[in-house]
Each structure stands twice: as C-alpha cells, then as structure tokens.
Tab-separated table of C-alpha atoms in Angstrom:
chain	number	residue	atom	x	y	z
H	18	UNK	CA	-0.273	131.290	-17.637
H	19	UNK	CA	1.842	128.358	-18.341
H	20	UNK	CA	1.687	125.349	-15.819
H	21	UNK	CA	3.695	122.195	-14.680
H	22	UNK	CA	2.436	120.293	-12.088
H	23	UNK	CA	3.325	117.061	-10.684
H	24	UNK	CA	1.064	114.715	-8.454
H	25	UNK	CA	2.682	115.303	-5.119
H	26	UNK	CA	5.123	117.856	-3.189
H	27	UNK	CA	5.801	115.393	-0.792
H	28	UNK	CA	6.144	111.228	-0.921
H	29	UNK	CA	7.208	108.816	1.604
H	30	UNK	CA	8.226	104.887	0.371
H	31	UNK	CA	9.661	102.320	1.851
H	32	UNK	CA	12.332	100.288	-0.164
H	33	UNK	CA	11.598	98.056	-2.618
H	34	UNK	CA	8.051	99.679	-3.372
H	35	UNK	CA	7.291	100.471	-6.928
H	36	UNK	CA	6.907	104.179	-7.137
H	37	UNK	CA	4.920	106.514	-9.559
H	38	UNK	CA	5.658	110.395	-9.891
H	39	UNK	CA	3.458	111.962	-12.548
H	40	UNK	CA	4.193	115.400	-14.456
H	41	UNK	CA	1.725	117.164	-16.377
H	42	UNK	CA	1.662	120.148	-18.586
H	43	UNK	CA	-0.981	123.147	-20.427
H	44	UNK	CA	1.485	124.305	-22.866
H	45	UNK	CA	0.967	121.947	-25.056
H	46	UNK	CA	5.175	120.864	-25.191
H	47	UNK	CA	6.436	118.772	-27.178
H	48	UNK	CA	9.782	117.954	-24.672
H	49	UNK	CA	9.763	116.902	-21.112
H	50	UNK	CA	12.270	116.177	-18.428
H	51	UNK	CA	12.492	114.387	-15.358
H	52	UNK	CA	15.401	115.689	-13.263
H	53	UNK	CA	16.479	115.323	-9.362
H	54	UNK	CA	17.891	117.486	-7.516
H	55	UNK	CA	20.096	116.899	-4.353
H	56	UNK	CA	22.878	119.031	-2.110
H	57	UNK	CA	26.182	119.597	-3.872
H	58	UNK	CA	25.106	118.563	-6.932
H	59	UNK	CA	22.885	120.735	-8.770
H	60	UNK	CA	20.256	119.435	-11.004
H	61	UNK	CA	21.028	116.131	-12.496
H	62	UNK	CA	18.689	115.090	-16.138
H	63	UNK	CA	17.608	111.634	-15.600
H	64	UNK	CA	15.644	110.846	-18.927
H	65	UNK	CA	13.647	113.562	-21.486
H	66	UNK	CA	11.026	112.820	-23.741
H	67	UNK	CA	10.471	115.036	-27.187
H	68	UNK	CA	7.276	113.641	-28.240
H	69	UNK	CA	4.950	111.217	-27.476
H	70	UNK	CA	6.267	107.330	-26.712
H	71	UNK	CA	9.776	108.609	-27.282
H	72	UNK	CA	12.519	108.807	-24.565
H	73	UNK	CA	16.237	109.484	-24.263
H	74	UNK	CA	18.363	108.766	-21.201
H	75	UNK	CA	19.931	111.718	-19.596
H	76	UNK	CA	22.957	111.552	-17.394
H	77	UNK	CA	21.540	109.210	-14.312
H	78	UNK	CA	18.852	106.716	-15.918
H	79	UNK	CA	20.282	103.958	-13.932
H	80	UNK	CA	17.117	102.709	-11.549
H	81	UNK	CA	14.361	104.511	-13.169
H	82	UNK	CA	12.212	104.357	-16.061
H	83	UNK	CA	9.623	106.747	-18.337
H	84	UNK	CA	6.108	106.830	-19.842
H	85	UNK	CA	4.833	109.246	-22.167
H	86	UNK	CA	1.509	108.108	-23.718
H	87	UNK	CA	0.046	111.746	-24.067
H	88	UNK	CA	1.581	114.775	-24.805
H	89	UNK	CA	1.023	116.868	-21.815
H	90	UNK	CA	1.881	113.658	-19.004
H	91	UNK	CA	5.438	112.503	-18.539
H	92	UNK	CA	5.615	109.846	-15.670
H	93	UNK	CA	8.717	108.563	-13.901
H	94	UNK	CA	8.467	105.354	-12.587
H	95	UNK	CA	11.092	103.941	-9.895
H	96	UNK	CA	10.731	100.391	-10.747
H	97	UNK	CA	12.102	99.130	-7.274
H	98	UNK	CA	13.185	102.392	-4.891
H	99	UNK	CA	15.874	102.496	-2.983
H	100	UNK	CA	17.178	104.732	-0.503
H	101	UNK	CA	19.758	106.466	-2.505
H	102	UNK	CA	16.790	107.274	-4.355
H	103	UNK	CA	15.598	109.930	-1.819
H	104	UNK	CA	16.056	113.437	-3.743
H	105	UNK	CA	13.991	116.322	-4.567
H	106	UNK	CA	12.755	115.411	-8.486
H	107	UNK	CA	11.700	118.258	-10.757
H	108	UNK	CA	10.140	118.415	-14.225
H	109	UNK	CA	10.195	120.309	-17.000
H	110	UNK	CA	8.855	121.016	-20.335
H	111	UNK	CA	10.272	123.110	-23.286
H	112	UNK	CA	9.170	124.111	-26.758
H	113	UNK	CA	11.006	123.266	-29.803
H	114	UNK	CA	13.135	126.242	-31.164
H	115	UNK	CA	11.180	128.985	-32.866
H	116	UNK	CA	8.136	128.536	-30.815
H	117	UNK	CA	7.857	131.025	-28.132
H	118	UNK	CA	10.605	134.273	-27.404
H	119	UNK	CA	13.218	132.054	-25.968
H	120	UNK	CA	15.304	128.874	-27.473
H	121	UNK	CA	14.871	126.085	-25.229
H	122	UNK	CA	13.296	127.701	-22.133
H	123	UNK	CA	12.295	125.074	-19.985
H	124	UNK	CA	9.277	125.548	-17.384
H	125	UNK	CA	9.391	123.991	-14.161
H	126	UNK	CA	6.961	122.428	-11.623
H	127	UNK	CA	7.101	122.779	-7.698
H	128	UNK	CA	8.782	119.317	-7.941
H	129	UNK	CA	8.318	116.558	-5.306
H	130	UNK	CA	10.406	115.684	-2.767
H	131	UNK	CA	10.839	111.669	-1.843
H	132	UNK	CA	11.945	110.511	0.985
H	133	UNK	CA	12.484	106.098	0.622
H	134	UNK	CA	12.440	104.761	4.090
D	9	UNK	CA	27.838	119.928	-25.024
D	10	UNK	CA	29.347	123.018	-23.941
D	11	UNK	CA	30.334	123.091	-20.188
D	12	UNK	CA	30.123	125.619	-18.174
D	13	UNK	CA	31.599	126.916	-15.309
D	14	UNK	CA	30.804	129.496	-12.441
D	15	UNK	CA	31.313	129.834	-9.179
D	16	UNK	CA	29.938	128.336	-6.307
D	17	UNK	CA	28.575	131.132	-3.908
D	18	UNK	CA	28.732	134.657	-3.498
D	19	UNK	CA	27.621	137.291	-0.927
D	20	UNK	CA	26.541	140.610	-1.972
D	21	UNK	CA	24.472	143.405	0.474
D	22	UNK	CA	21.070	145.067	-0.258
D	23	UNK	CA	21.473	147.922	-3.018
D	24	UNK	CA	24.503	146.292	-4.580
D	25	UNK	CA	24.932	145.486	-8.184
D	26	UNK	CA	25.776	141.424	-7.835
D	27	UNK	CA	27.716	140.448	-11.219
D	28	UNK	CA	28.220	136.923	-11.740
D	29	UNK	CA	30.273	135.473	-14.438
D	30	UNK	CA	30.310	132.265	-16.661
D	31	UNK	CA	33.274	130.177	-18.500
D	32	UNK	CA	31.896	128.414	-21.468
D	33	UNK	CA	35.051	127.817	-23.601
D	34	UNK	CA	33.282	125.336	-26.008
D	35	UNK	CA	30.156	127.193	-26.983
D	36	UNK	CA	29.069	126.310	-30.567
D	37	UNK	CA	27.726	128.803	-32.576
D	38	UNK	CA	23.985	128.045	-32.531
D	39	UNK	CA	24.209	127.968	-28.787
D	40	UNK	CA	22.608	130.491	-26.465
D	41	UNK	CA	23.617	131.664	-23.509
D	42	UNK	CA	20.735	131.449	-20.986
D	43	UNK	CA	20.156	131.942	-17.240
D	44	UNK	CA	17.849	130.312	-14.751
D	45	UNK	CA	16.646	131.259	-11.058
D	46	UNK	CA	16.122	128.587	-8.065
D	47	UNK	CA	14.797	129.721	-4.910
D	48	UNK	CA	14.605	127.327	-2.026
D	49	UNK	CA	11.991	124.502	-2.121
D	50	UNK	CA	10.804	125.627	-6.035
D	51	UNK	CA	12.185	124.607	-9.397
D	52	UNK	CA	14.198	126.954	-11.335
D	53	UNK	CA	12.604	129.509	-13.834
D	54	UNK	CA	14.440	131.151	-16.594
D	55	UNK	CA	15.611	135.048	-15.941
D	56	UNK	CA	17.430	135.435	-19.515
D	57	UNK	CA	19.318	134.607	-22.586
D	58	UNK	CA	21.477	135.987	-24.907
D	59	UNK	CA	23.859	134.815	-28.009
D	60	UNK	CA	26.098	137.900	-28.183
D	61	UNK	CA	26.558	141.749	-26.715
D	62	UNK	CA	24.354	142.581	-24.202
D	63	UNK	CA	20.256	141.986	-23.287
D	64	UNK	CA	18.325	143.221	-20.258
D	65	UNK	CA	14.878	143.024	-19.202
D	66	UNK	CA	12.948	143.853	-16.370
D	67	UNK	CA	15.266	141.508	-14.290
D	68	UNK	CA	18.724	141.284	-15.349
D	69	UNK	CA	21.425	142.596	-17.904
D	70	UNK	CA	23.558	139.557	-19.866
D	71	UNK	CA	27.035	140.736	-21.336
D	72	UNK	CA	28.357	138.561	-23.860
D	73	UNK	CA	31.558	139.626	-25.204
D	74	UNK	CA	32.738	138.864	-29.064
D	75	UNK	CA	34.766	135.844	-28.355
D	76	UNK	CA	31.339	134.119	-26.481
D	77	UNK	CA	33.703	132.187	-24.305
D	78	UNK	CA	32.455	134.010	-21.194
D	79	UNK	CA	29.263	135.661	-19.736
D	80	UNK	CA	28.218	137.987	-17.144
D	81	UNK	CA	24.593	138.123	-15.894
D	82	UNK	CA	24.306	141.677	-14.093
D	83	UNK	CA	21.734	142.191	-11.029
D	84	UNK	CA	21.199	145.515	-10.167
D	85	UNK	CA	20.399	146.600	-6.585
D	86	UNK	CA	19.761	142.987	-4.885
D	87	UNK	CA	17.337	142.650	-2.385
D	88	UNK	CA	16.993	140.002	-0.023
D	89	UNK	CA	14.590	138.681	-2.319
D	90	UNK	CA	17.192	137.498	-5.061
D	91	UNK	CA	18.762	135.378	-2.847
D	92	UNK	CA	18.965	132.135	-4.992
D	93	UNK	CA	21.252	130.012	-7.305
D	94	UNK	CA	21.837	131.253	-10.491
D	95	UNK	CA	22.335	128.926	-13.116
D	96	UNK	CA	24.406	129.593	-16.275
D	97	UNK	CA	23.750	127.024	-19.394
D	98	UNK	CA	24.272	127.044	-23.090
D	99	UNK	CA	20.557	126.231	-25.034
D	100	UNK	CA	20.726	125.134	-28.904
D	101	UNK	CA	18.681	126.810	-31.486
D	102	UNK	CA	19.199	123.790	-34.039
D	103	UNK	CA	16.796	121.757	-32.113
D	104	UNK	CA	16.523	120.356	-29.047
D	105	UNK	CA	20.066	118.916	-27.010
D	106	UNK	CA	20.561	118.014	-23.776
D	107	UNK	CA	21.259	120.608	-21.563
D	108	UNK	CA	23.543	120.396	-18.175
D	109	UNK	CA	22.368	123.067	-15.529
D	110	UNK	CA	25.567	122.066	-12.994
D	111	UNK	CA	25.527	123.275	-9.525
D	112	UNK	CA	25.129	126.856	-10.171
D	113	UNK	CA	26.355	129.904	-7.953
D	114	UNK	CA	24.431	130.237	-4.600
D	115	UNK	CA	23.755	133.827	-4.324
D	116	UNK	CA	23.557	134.988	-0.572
D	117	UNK	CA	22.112	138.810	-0.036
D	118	UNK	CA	23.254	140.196	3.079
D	119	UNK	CA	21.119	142.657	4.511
C-alpha cells in the first residue's frame, strides 16, 4: 500500500528556532511537495522537488528552504520560524506521467501541524 | 496554469446526489481534469480524473463536456461520511507542472 509519512503530527517552536519537518516515501517517486495548509486558503505549494538534489519554488518559498539527498526523503527546513509560520504542512509525492493509472496523482501524508510560540 | 474555480461550500442531506461543478476556462489540451478529497485533520487523496465525457468508479462520476471548460464531479447518495472539501485541479500529462489545488468547495452533509 503506498505510504507518506512525515516525522511528526504535532510540533511546538518557539520563534527564531531552526526547525526540521521530514517527509518520507515507499513508492519509490520521483516528485515531492511540501505544502501548508491554513483556514481560508486552501493548500498553498511552497517548494517541489522532481528528483534527487533538485528543487523548484512553488507559490510561498519565502522563509523556508528544501533538502532532497535521497529519493524517498524530502525535508523542509524553516531556517528561522516565525509565528506566521504556524500552519498545518502536508506532503506529497507523485509519479511522472505514464507510471501508474492516473497523470499526476499525488499521495499525501497525515501532515504535521506547527504551532511557533 | 489553468485556474480553476468552484464554489466555496455546499449543503446537501443523506441520500442526495451532491453535484459539484468546476470553471476551468484555460485548460490546455494535455491537461486532466482531476479531483481530490480532504477530510478534517488528514491530507487530501485523489477520488478521480478525467480529460473528456464522463468516468466513474466506485466513488464518483466526472462529466466533462466537449468544450472542457467546465466539470461536474457527481456523488451519489452522500452520507455523513463524505463530508469534506472537494478539490477540482487540472494535472498535465506532458510531464510534471505545478499544480494549484485553491480552496476547494466545503461539502457539508446534513443528516
């Protein structure tokens, strides 16, 4: 059965503190996303990865930052948090089209929620 | 990247066939149309996708008429158990492209 999980479902920081939220995958993916969620406005992509050591900035990158040195781990690192930071953050991981039954079917973990104090 | 739109919330009772529909005026032609699921505290999974007509599984129907500027995604008697958001987003098949899931419609079943 196909799995994302991430490190923690819940994470309290206090600001300033260098955070670490870790995503890993089975399937064997060669994309991942970070994303965060929050009230009002949906799920917001922050950066994605489609292979190893390679990144792209989604729509909010401002204040974070990614590491992908394996295939099936996708980190995002809050370099200094702050408390506009506190958000539910999901990821994701996705074939490339033609691999699987759907195009671009992303899989989701439980996500974490963080809470920056 | 084709935008969609949809709206925000809807309320539906138990037994009812909930139909929720999706503006996507820009579509390009290797986009699909595909649906996702949230309920509360999880992430969202995918339900189903389509590129034109109609496709159902076990879950849902999608209607996609000709033009592709618009989709439906068809529940059939809701439970209180589908009470979600429903998220409508066009998916490339020419490779991967960033994708925009929006706020979705918030799907409340009324018993």
């Amino acid at each position: 059965d196909v799995k994302v999980t991430q490190s923690s479902r819940y994470l309290v920081k206090r600001t300033g503190e260098k955070v670490f939220l870790e995503c890993v995958q089975d399937m064997d993916h060669e994309n991942m996303f970070w994303y965060r969620q929050d009230p009002g406005l949906g799920l917001r992509l922050i950066y994605f990865s489609y292979d190893v050591k390679m990144k792209e900035k989604g729509d909010i990158p401002e204040g974070y930052s990614v590491s992908r040195e394996k295939k099936e781990r996708f980190s995002l690192i809050l370099e200094s948090a702050s408390t506009n930071q506190t958000s539910m953050y999901l990821c994701a991981s996705s074939s490339p089209p033609g691999q699987g039954s759907s195009y671009n079917e992303q899989f989701f973990g439980p996500g974490t929620r963080l809470t920056v104090l | 990247l084709a935008k969609t739109t949809q709206p925000i919330s809807m309320d539906s009772y138990e037994g009812q066939e909930v139909n929720i529909t999706c503006s996507h005026n820009n579509i390009a032609t290797n986009d699909y149309i595909t649906w996702y699921q949230q309920f509360p505290s999880q992430g969202p999974r995918f339900i189903i996708q389509g590129y034109k007509t109609k496709v159902t599984n076990e879950v849902a129907s999608l209607f996609i008429p000709a033009d592709r500027k618009s989709s439906t995604l068809s529940l059939p008697r809701v439970s209180l158990s589908d009470t979600a958001v429903y998220y409508c987003l066009a998916s490339s098949s020419g490779g991967y492209q960033k994708v925009t899931f929006g706020t979705g419609t918030k799907l409340q079943v009324i018993p």
